[in-house]
Amino acid sequence: MTHVIKGQTLSFGTSHLHVKHEQKGAIVVADDGTILWSGPQPLLPHGFRQLPCDDFGSQIVMPGFVDAHIHFPQYRMLAAPGKDLLDWLTRFTFPEESRYADPAFAAAAADVFLSRLYAHGTTSALAFCSVHKTCADALFSAAAARNMALITGKTMMDRNAIPAVQDDPETGARESTELYSAWHGKGRLRYAVTPRFAVTSTEAQLKISGELLASLDGALMQTHLSESPGEIAFVKQLFPDARDYTDVYDRFGLLSNRSLFAHGIHLSERECARLSESGSGVVHCPTSNTFLGSGLMPMSHLRKISRPVAVGIATDVGGGTNYSMLATLGEAYKVQMLAGYKPTAAELFHMATQGNAERLHISHETGSIDTGKFADLVVLDPNATPVLASRQELSNSLEDVLFSLMILGDDRAIRATYVAGRKVHERVSPQA
Ligand code: GUN
Ligand code: ZN
C-alpha cells in the first residue's frame, strides 16, 4: 500500500558535496516499493497527506547502506584470529565454507545473513558465496523473496585449497553460466563472475573468468587484489611473467568498469594507472585490513587526480569484524588518518550509499532518495546510546552528527530498515 515515511531526510548526489537534507522531510512510497515523491513536509502534496505514515521525528532517514564486499559463507566466523590472510584462509575459512555444499544449511544461513544485514542498516550488497552452486542458489533465492538488490556469484577456485572447496575451470564456468541464466535480471538480482583470487585460480580458470565477464551481458566481476604482503609474494611466485599483481588479472581480461577488486592496499603507480584507465573499482575494507594486519589502504594515493581509481567501501565480513557500515566508516576514518588523509563524514557516508551504488551499477534503483528509485532506506537514531546522546549535546552541524554516528555507532543506532518500501527491521526498544 502507498505510504509515507517522515524524518530528517538525507541523501547524496554524485558527490558528497551534493547533499539533499531536510530537517523535516517526507518520502512517499508507492505500492511497488519505489519512491513517488520526496521533499520538505510542508510541500507534501494534499493527495498524500491522509496516507499511512511512519514518522521518525528528528531521526535521520537516509538511503540504506550498500556493502560492496562481503562473504556470505563467512557470516559465523567473525573474530577468527589468523596469523595473516593465508593462515586465516587455510585454518578457518575454507573448512567453514565447505559446509555450504549442503542446501538446507545454506538456505537457513541465507535467512540469518540477510536479517543480519538489515539489522545493521545494509539494504544491498555485492557478496561472495562459497564454491558450491547450492550456496549461490540459496542466497539468490532468499534475496529474491525480499525484493532486494543483491549481486553475488559462485566462487571459483581450482588450486591451493582443500578439495571440499575446489572446483575446476569447466565446472566453474558451467555452474556460473547456469546461475547467471537462472538469476541475473530476475527482480533486482545480478550475477558477478567470482574468481576468488590469483592464489586459488590457475591460469586456465582466470582465462575462463575473463571470457565469462565478456560474454555474460551485464554481469559484474569480483575478486581480491593486493591485500597482504604474504599473498603478494605468493602471486609473484605463481605468475613469474606478470609485471605485477594487477597485471595477472589484466592479462585475462578481468579489468573493466564492471570489475571490483577488494582491498588494493599495496598498489604501485603503474597498477593504479591501469585500474584507472580500465574503469575498475577498488573496495576499501578497513576492519578486515586492521584485523588481519594486512596494511593501511592509502585512499588518497588511489584517488590521485591524474589517474583516479574509483574507490568503494565494505565490511568484508568475516575477515572484517563488524557487519555495521557505520563502524566500517569509523574504521576507515582511523585507517586514513594513519595513512595521512583526513576524510569527512559526509565523504564516507556518500561512499557507503550513492558511491557504492554507482560502483556496483545499481545507482538507477538504489543509493539515494530520488523519485523512481526503490525506497531502500535506513533510519539512524543519533541518540541511540547514552554516549551518543551526550555527544549530540555538543553537535552543531549535520557533519558533527554523522561523524559521531560513524565513530560511536553500530547496530544500536539502526532504528529501522526498509527494503523496497517494506520495513524489514525495527529496533524494538532503545538500549543502553
Ligand atoms: N582473499 C582471498 N579470499 C579472501 C577472503 O575470504 N577474505 C579476505 N579478506 N581476503 C581474501
Ligand atoms: Zn573478501
Short mmCIF file of C-alpha atoms and ligand atoms in Angstrom, two decimals:
data_model
loop_
_atom_site.label_atom_id
_atom_site.label_comp_id
_atom_site.label_asym_id
_atom_site.label_seq_id
_atom_site.Cartn_x
_atom_site.Cartn_y
_atom_site.Cartn_z
CA MET A 1 0.00 0.00 0.00
CA THR A 2 1.18 3.55 -0.78
CA HIS A 3 2.58 5.10 2.42
CA VAL A 4 4.68 7.94 3.77
CA ILE A 5 7.93 7.95 5.77
CA LYS A 6 8.83 11.15 7.62
CA GLY A 7 12.01 12.23 9.40
CA GLN A 8 15.16 14.27 8.92
CA THR A 9 15.92 13.15 5.37
CA LEU A 10 19.44 12.99 3.96
CA SER A 11 20.71 11.85 0.58
CA PHE A 12 23.73 12.49 -1.63
CA GLY A 13 24.02 13.13 -5.36
CA THR A 14 27.07 12.41 -7.50
CA SER A 15 29.46 13.60 -4.77
CA HIS A 16 29.46 14.25 -1.05
CA LEU A 17 29.31 17.97 -1.86
CA HIS A 18 25.88 17.46 -3.38
CA VAL A 19 23.78 16.99 -0.22
CA LYS A 20 20.00 16.88 -0.07
CA HIS A 21 18.95 17.47 3.51
CA GLU A 22 15.56 18.31 5.02
CA GLN A 23 15.17 18.77 8.78
CA LYS A 24 11.53 17.79 8.27
CA GLY A 25 11.36 15.65 5.17
CA ALA A 26 8.83 13.23 3.73
CA ILE A 27 9.09 10.29 1.32
CA VAL A 28 6.05 8.85 -0.44
CA VAL A 29 6.44 5.15 -1.26
CA ALA A 30 4.31 3.54 -3.99
CA ASP A 31 2.74 0.09 -3.90
CA ASP A 32 5.63 -1.34 -5.90
CA GLY A 33 8.22 -0.11 -3.36
CA THR A 34 9.52 2.82 -5.42
CA ILE A 35 9.68 6.46 -4.36
CA LEU A 36 6.78 8.52 -5.74
CA TRP A 37 7.73 11.84 -4.18
CA SER A 38 10.20 13.28 -1.67
CA GLY A 39 10.71 16.76 -0.26
CA PRO A 40 10.01 19.01 2.71
CA GLN A 41 6.92 18.07 4.75
CA PRO A 42 5.13 21.39 4.17
CA LEU A 43 5.25 20.72 0.42
CA LEU A 44 3.80 17.19 0.69
CA PRO A 45 1.00 17.21 -1.92
CA HIS A 46 -2.50 17.14 -0.43
CA GLY A 47 -3.35 13.84 -2.09
CA PHE A 48 -0.67 12.09 0.04
CA ARG A 49 -1.50 13.67 3.40
CA GLN A 50 -4.02 11.07 4.57
CA LEU A 51 -1.81 8.08 3.74
CA PRO A 52 -0.49 5.78 6.49
CA CYS A 53 2.73 7.26 7.84
CA ASP A 54 5.82 6.18 9.81
CA ASP A 55 7.03 9.40 11.44
CA PHE A 56 10.59 9.24 12.83
CA GLY A 57 10.63 12.84 14.06
CA SER A 58 14.16 14.23 14.03
CA GLN A 59 15.84 10.86 13.38
CA ILE A 60 17.79 10.59 10.12
CA VAL A 61 16.11 8.82 7.21
CA MET A 62 18.71 8.12 4.54
CA PRO A 63 19.46 5.60 1.77
CA GLY A 64 20.23 2.11 3.08
CA PHE A 65 23.89 1.19 3.10
CA VAL A 66 25.39 -0.68 0.16
CA ASP A 67 28.09 -3.15 1.24
CA ALA A 68 30.45 -3.50 -1.74
CA HIS A 69 32.27 -6.62 -0.50
CA ILE A 70 31.05 -9.26 1.96
CA HIS A 71 31.34 -13.05 2.23
CA PHE A 72 28.00 -14.79 2.89
CA PRO A 73 29.54 -18.17 3.93
CA GLN A 74 31.73 -16.40 6.49
CA TYR A 75 28.74 -14.99 8.37
CA ARG A 76 29.51 -17.03 11.53
CA MET A 77 33.27 -16.65 11.59
CA LEU A 78 33.95 -13.06 12.58
CA ALA A 79 36.78 -12.80 15.12
CA ALA A 80 38.69 -15.91 13.93
CA PRO A 81 42.29 -14.92 14.62
CA GLY A 82 44.77 -15.88 11.88
CA LYS A 83 48.47 -15.02 11.73
CA ASP A 84 47.80 -13.34 8.40
CA LEU A 85 45.46 -13.68 5.43
CA LEU A 86 46.78 -17.01 4.09
CA ASP A 87 46.87 -18.62 7.54
CA TRP A 88 43.35 -17.35 8.30
CA LEU A 89 42.01 -18.71 4.97
CA THR A 90 43.51 -22.17 5.48
CA ARG A 91 42.84 -22.54 9.16
CA PHE A 92 39.29 -21.20 9.49
CA THR A 93 37.77 -20.02 6.24
CA PHE A 94 37.98 -22.96 3.86
CA PRO A 95 36.67 -25.50 6.42
CA GLU A 96 33.74 -23.20 7.29
CA GLU A 97 32.90 -22.55 3.62
CA SER A 98 32.84 -26.31 2.94
CA ARG A 99 29.57 -26.51 4.96
CA TYR A 100 27.72 -24.68 2.16
CA ALA A 101 27.63 -27.73 -0.08
CA ASP A 102 24.55 -28.67 1.97
CA PRO A 103 21.47 -26.89 0.52
CA ALA A 104 19.49 -26.96 3.80
CA PHE A 105 22.40 -25.49 5.72
CA ALA A 106 22.93 -22.80 3.05
CA ALA A 107 19.22 -21.87 2.94
CA ALA A 108 19.00 -21.45 6.72
CA ALA A 109 22.22 -19.43 6.71
CA ALA A 110 20.93 -17.12 3.95
CA ASP A 111 17.92 -16.13 6.07
CA VAL A 112 20.11 -15.29 9.05
CA PHE A 113 22.63 -13.45 6.86
CA LEU A 114 20.06 -11.15 5.24
CA SER A 115 18.32 -10.41 8.55
CA ARG A 116 21.69 -9.50 9.96
CA LEU A 117 22.39 -7.10 7.09
CA TYR A 118 19.05 -5.38 7.69
CA ALA A 119 19.68 -5.13 11.44
CA HIS A 120 22.83 -3.20 10.55
CA GLY A 121 21.11 -0.92 8.03
CA THR A 122 22.50 -2.58 4.89
CA THR A 123 19.97 -2.94 2.09
CA SER A 124 22.17 -4.04 -0.86
CA ALA A 125 25.42 -5.96 -1.22
CA LEU A 126 27.95 -7.41 -3.59
CA ALA A 127 28.62 -10.74 -1.90
CA PHE A 128 30.91 -13.72 -2.33
CA CYS A 129 29.35 -17.17 -1.99
CA SER A 130 31.30 -20.40 -1.47
CA VAL A 131 32.45 -22.55 -4.39
CA HIS A 132 29.19 -24.53 -4.20
CA LYS A 133 26.37 -23.72 -6.57
CA THR A 134 23.94 -24.54 -3.75
CA CYS A 135 25.30 -21.61 -1.76
CA ALA A 136 24.62 -19.05 -4.52
CA ASP A 137 21.18 -20.56 -5.20
CA ALA A 138 20.32 -20.18 -1.51
CA LEU A 139 21.40 -16.55 -1.31
CA PHE A 140 19.74 -15.54 -4.59
CA SER A 141 16.53 -17.24 -3.54
CA ALA A 142 16.46 -15.51 -0.12
CA ALA A 143 17.21 -12.10 -1.69
CA ALA A 144 14.54 -12.60 -4.37
CA ALA A 145 11.95 -13.29 -1.68
CA ARG A 146 12.85 -9.93 -0.10
CA ASN A 147 12.89 -7.91 -3.36
CA MET A 148 16.42 -6.83 -2.59
CA ALA A 149 19.12 -5.53 -4.96
CA LEU A 150 21.77 -8.18 -4.40
CA ILE A 151 24.71 -9.20 -6.55
CA THR A 152 26.54 -12.44 -5.96
CA GLY A 153 28.23 -15.35 -7.68
CA LYS A 154 29.62 -18.78 -7.13
CA THR A 155 33.26 -18.52 -6.10
CA MET A 156 35.67 -20.21 -8.49
CA MET A 157 38.85 -21.72 -7.06
CA ASP A 158 40.78 -24.64 -8.52
CA ARG A 159 44.02 -24.80 -6.51
CA ASN A 160 45.72 -24.09 -3.18
CA ALA A 161 42.73 -25.05 -1.07
CA ILE A 162 41.21 -28.16 0.48
CA PRO A 163 39.34 -30.33 -2.07
CA ALA A 164 35.96 -29.62 -0.42
CA VAL A 165 36.11 -26.00 -1.64
CA GLN A 166 37.68 -26.53 -5.05
CA ASP A 167 36.12 -26.74 -8.49
CA ASP A 168 37.79 -26.97 -11.91
CA PRO A 169 37.70 -24.45 -14.77
CA GLU A 170 34.99 -26.22 -16.79
CA THR A 171 32.68 -26.92 -13.83
CA GLY A 172 33.19 -23.37 -12.56
CA ALA A 173 32.26 -21.90 -15.94
CA ARG A 174 29.25 -24.17 -16.45
CA GLU A 175 27.82 -23.52 -13.00
CA SER A 176 28.45 -19.77 -13.26
CA THR A 177 26.59 -19.69 -16.58
CA GLU A 178 23.70 -21.74 -15.14
CA LEU A 179 23.43 -19.39 -12.16
CA TYR A 180 23.55 -16.34 -14.43
CA SER A 181 20.74 -17.77 -16.57
CA ALA A 182 18.64 -18.64 -13.54
CA TRP A 183 19.03 -15.41 -11.55
CA HIS A 184 20.60 -12.46 -13.40
CA GLY A 185 17.95 -9.81 -14.04
CA LYS A 186 15.33 -11.68 -12.04
CA GLY A 187 13.74 -8.97 -9.87
CA ARG A 188 16.61 -6.91 -8.50
CA LEU A 189 19.28 -9.64 -8.67
CA ARG A 190 22.52 -9.53 -10.65
CA TYR A 191 25.32 -12.02 -11.25
CA ALA A 192 29.00 -11.46 -10.51
CA VAL A 193 31.72 -13.66 -12.02
CA THR A 194 33.74 -14.56 -8.90
CA PRO A 195 37.26 -15.98 -9.17
CA ARG A 196 38.40 -15.86 -5.52
CA PHE A 197 41.92 -14.52 -6.20
CA ALA A 198 45.06 -15.31 -8.16
CA VAL A 199 46.34 -17.62 -5.41
CA THR A 200 43.42 -20.05 -5.76
CA SER A 201 42.82 -19.93 -9.53
CA THR A 202 45.00 -21.43 -12.25
CA GLU A 203 45.69 -19.58 -15.48
CA ALA A 204 43.02 -21.73 -17.14
CA GLN A 205 40.42 -20.61 -14.60
CA LEU A 206 41.36 -16.92 -14.82
CA LYS A 207 41.13 -17.17 -18.63
CA ILE A 208 37.63 -18.64 -18.40
CA SER A 209 36.67 -15.94 -15.87
CA GLY A 210 37.67 -13.24 -18.39
CA GLU A 211 35.62 -14.99 -21.09
CA LEU A 212 32.61 -15.16 -18.76
CA LEU A 213 32.89 -11.46 -17.93
CA ALA A 214 32.95 -10.66 -21.66
CA SER A 215 30.08 -12.96 -22.58
CA LEU A 216 27.59 -12.67 -19.68
CA ASP A 217 25.85 -9.42 -20.55
CA GLY A 218 25.59 -7.03 -17.59
CA ALA A 219 27.44 -9.31 -15.17
CA LEU A 220 29.96 -7.86 -12.73
CA MET A 221 33.31 -9.39 -11.73
CA GLN A 222 34.62 -9.50 -8.17
CA THR A 223 37.91 -10.74 -6.76
CA HIS A 224 40.69 -9.80 -4.31
CA LEU A 225 43.82 -7.79 -5.12
CA SER A 226 46.97 -6.76 -3.28
CA GLU A 227 45.79 -7.37 0.26
CA SER A 228 48.71 -8.77 2.25
CA PRO A 229 52.49 -8.98 1.76
CA GLY A 230 52.48 -12.81 2.00
CA GLU A 231 49.73 -13.06 -0.62
CA ILE A 232 51.54 -10.68 -2.99
CA ALA A 233 54.76 -12.71 -2.70
CA PHE A 234 52.84 -15.93 -3.42
CA VAL A 235 51.22 -14.40 -6.52
CA LYS A 236 54.65 -13.31 -7.79
CA GLN A 237 55.83 -16.91 -7.42
CA LEU A 238 52.75 -18.31 -9.19
CA PHE A 239 52.85 -15.81 -12.09
CA PRO A 240 56.54 -15.01 -12.62
CA ASP A 241 55.92 -13.44 -16.04
CA ALA A 242 53.36 -10.89 -14.86
CA ARG A 243 54.52 -7.30 -14.34
CA ASP A 244 52.71 -7.13 -11.02
CA TYR A 245 49.59 -8.45 -9.26
CA THR A 246 47.18 -6.22 -11.23
CA ASP A 247 48.76 -7.44 -14.47
CA VAL A 248 47.83 -11.04 -13.58
CA TYR A 249 44.15 -10.09 -13.84
CA ASP A 250 44.71 -7.69 -16.74
CA ARG A 251 46.22 -10.46 -18.90
CA PHE A 252 42.98 -12.40 -18.63
CA GLY A 253 40.62 -9.50 -19.44
CA LEU A 254 39.46 -9.06 -15.87
CA LEU A 255 39.94 -5.29 -15.65
CA SER A 256 36.81 -3.36 -16.66
CA ASN A 257 34.31 -0.83 -15.39
CA ARG A 258 32.25 -3.78 -14.14
CA SER A 259 35.17 -5.17 -12.09
CA LEU A 260 35.52 -4.74 -8.33
CA PHE A 261 38.78 -5.56 -6.57
CA ALA A 262 38.69 -5.89 -2.78
CA HIS A 263 41.49 -4.28 -0.74
CA GLY A 264 44.10 -2.80 -3.16
CA ILE A 265 46.37 -1.82 -0.27
CA HIS A 266 49.85 -2.14 -1.78
CA LEU A 267 49.35 -0.92 -5.35
CA SER A 268 52.11 0.71 -7.40
CA GLU A 269 51.75 3.80 -9.54
CA ARG A 270 51.55 1.58 -12.65
CA GLU A 271 48.84 -0.59 -11.16
CA CYS A 272 46.74 2.43 -10.16
CA ALA A 273 47.11 3.87 -13.67
CA ARG A 274 45.86 0.61 -15.27
CA LEU A 275 42.97 0.28 -12.81
CA SER A 276 42.02 3.90 -13.51
CA GLU A 277 42.29 3.55 -17.28
CA SER A 278 40.12 0.42 -17.30
CA GLY A 279 37.46 1.96 -15.02
CA SER A 280 37.98 -0.81 -12.45
CA GLY A 281 36.93 -0.20 -8.84
CA VAL A 282 38.87 -0.93 -5.65
CA VAL A 283 36.94 -1.66 -2.46
CA HIS A 284 38.39 -0.48 0.84
CA CYS A 285 37.77 -2.97 3.68
CA PRO A 286 39.22 -1.25 6.76
CA THR A 287 38.10 -3.52 9.63
CA SER A 288 39.42 -6.55 7.77
CA ASN A 289 42.71 -4.86 6.95
CA THR A 290 43.46 -3.94 10.55
CA PHE A 291 42.20 -7.27 11.92
CA LEU A 292 44.33 -9.41 9.57
CA GLY A 293 47.27 -7.00 9.80
CA SER A 294 47.18 -6.56 6.02
CA GLY A 295 48.13 -2.87 5.89
CA LEU A 296 46.76 0.67 5.64
CA MET A 297 44.99 1.27 2.33
CA PRO A 298 46.03 4.76 1.12
CA MET A 299 42.80 6.17 -0.30
CA SER A 300 44.33 9.48 -1.40
CA HIS A 301 47.07 7.61 -3.34
CA LEU A 302 44.43 5.60 -5.18
CA ARG A 303 42.32 8.66 -5.95
CA LYS A 304 45.22 10.77 -7.24
CA ILE A 305 43.69 13.31 -9.59
CA SER A 306 45.90 12.47 -12.59
CA ARG A 307 44.77 8.80 -12.63
CA PRO A 308 41.90 8.40 -10.17
CA VAL A 309 40.86 4.89 -9.18
CA ALA A 310 37.19 4.60 -8.19
CA VAL A 311 37.08 3.50 -4.55
CA GLY A 312 34.21 1.80 -2.73
CA ILE A 313 33.90 0.71 0.88
CA ALA A 314 32.85 -2.54 2.52
CA THR A 315 32.74 -4.67 5.66
CA ASP A 316 34.46 -7.79 4.22
CA VAL A 317 32.73 -9.92 6.85
CA GLY A 318 34.12 -12.39 8.06
CA GLY A 319 37.71 -11.07 7.66
CA GLY A 320 36.03 -7.81 8.63
CA THR A 321 34.99 -7.60 12.24
CA ASN A 322 31.64 -5.83 12.03
CA TYR A 323 28.53 -6.04 9.86
CA SER A 324 27.93 -2.36 10.54
CA MET A 325 28.75 0.06 7.74
CA LEU A 326 28.74 2.79 10.41
CA ALA A 327 31.54 1.02 12.28
CA THR A 328 33.26 0.40 8.93
CA LEU A 329 33.21 4.12 8.10
CA GLY A 330 34.62 4.84 11.56
CA GLU A 331 37.47 2.38 10.99
CA ALA A 332 38.08 3.82 7.51
CA TYR A 333 38.45 7.23 9.12
CA LYS A 334 41.11 5.85 11.51
CA VAL A 335 42.96 3.95 8.77
CA GLN A 336 43.00 7.04 6.55
CA MET A 337 44.25 9.19 9.44
CA LEU A 338 47.15 6.75 9.82
CA ALA A 339 47.69 6.82 6.06
CA GLY A 340 47.91 10.63 6.06
CA TYR A 341 44.44 11.65 4.86
CA LYS A 342 41.51 13.06 6.86
CA PRO A 343 38.16 12.21 5.23
CA THR A 344 34.95 13.99 6.21
CA ALA A 345 31.94 12.07 7.48
CA ALA A 346 29.90 13.29 4.50
CA GLU A 347 32.52 11.87 2.14
CA LEU A 348 32.37 8.45 3.80
CA PHE A 349 28.55 8.37 4.06
CA HIS A 350 28.37 9.25 0.36
CA MET A 351 30.75 6.36 -0.41
CA ALA A 352 28.62 3.91 1.57
CA THR A 353 25.42 4.86 -0.28
CA GLN A 354 25.34 6.53 -3.71
CA GLY A 355 29.07 5.98 -4.27
CA ASN A 356 28.93 2.22 -3.74
CA ALA A 357 25.66 2.02 -5.71
CA GLU A 358 27.49 3.61 -8.67
CA ARG A 359 30.45 1.21 -8.29
CA LEU A 360 28.00 -1.73 -8.36
CA HIS A 361 25.95 -0.38 -11.30
CA ILE A 362 22.76 -0.26 -9.23
CA SER A 363 22.51 3.51 -8.77
CA HIS A 364 19.50 3.69 -11.08
CA GLU A 365 17.49 1.83 -8.43
CA THR A 366 19.11 2.48 -5.04
CA GLY A 367 21.70 4.62 -3.21
CA SER A 368 19.75 7.87 -2.88
CA ILE A 369 16.29 9.23 -2.16
CA ASP A 370 15.04 10.08 -5.63
CA THR A 371 11.75 9.58 -7.43
CA GLY A 372 11.68 6.28 -9.29
CA LYS A 373 14.33 4.55 -7.19
CA PHE A 374 13.33 1.86 -4.70
CA ALA A 375 12.71 3.01 -1.12
CA ASP A 376 15.75 1.21 0.32
CA LEU A 377 16.17 3.24 3.50
CA VAL A 378 17.79 3.22 6.90
CA VAL A 379 16.67 5.29 9.89
CA LEU A 380 19.52 6.36 12.16
CA ASP A 381 18.99 7.39 15.77
CA PRO A 382 21.71 9.93 16.67
CA ASN A 383 20.81 9.46 20.38
CA ALA A 384 20.77 5.66 20.32
CA THR A 385 23.12 5.21 23.29
CA PRO A 386 23.91 7.37 26.32
CA VAL A 387 27.37 8.07 24.91
CA LEU A 388 25.92 9.19 21.56
CA ALA A 389 23.26 11.27 23.34
CA SER A 390 25.92 13.10 25.38
CA ARG A 391 27.93 13.71 22.23
CA GLN A 392 24.92 15.24 20.44
CA GLU A 393 24.76 17.92 23.17
CA LEU A 394 27.96 19.22 21.57
CA SER A 395 26.98 18.66 17.92
CA ASN A 396 26.05 21.74 15.96
CA SER A 397 26.07 20.58 12.36
CA LEU A 398 24.97 17.65 10.23
CA GLU A 399 28.66 16.78 9.72
CA ASP A 400 29.07 16.59 13.51
CA VAL A 401 26.13 14.23 13.89
CA LEU A 402 27.28 11.97 11.04
CA PHE A 403 30.83 11.97 12.38
CA SER A 404 29.68 10.90 15.85
CA LEU A 405 27.46 8.19 14.34
CA MET A 406 30.32 6.63 12.39
CA ILE A 407 32.79 6.75 15.26
CA LEU A 408 30.40 5.70 18.05
CA GLY A 409 27.54 4.00 16.20
CA ASP A 410 26.76 0.42 15.24
CA ASP A 411 23.59 -1.68 15.02
CA ARG A 412 22.23 0.07 18.12
CA ALA A 413 21.91 3.24 16.04
CA ILE A 414 19.74 1.50 13.41
CA ARG A 415 16.18 2.46 14.32
CA ALA A 416 14.60 0.86 11.24
CA THR A 417 15.44 -0.52 7.80
CA TYR A 418 13.27 -0.60 4.68
CA VAL A 419 13.86 -2.67 1.56
CA ALA A 420 11.74 -1.65 -1.45
CA GLY A 421 9.45 0.28 0.89
CA ARG A 422 8.83 -2.63 3.26
CA LYS A 423 10.01 -2.39 6.85
CA VAL A 424 12.38 -5.34 7.28
CA HIS A 425 13.89 -4.36 10.61
CA GLU A 426 12.84 -2.22 13.55
CA ARG A 427 14.68 -1.81 16.81
CA VAL A 428 12.23 -2.69 19.50
CA SER A 429 13.34 -0.60 22.43
CA PRO A 430 16.16 1.87 22.92
CA GLN A 431 19.02 0.19 24.76
CA ALA A 432 21.89 1.45 26.81
N1 GUN B 1 41.48 -13.25 -0.30
C1 GUN B 1 41.00 -14.40 -0.83
N2 GUN B 1 39.93 -14.85 -0.16
C2 GUN B 1 39.70 -13.96 0.83
C3 GUN B 1 38.72 -13.86 1.85
O1 GUN B 1 37.83 -14.69 2.00
N3 GUN B 1 38.82 -12.79 2.68
C4 GUN B 1 39.79 -11.84 2.54
N4 GUN B 1 39.82 -10.81 3.39
N5 GUN B 1 40.71 -11.91 1.58
C5 GUN B 1 40.68 -12.96 0.73
ZN ZN B 2 36.97 -10.63 0.76
#
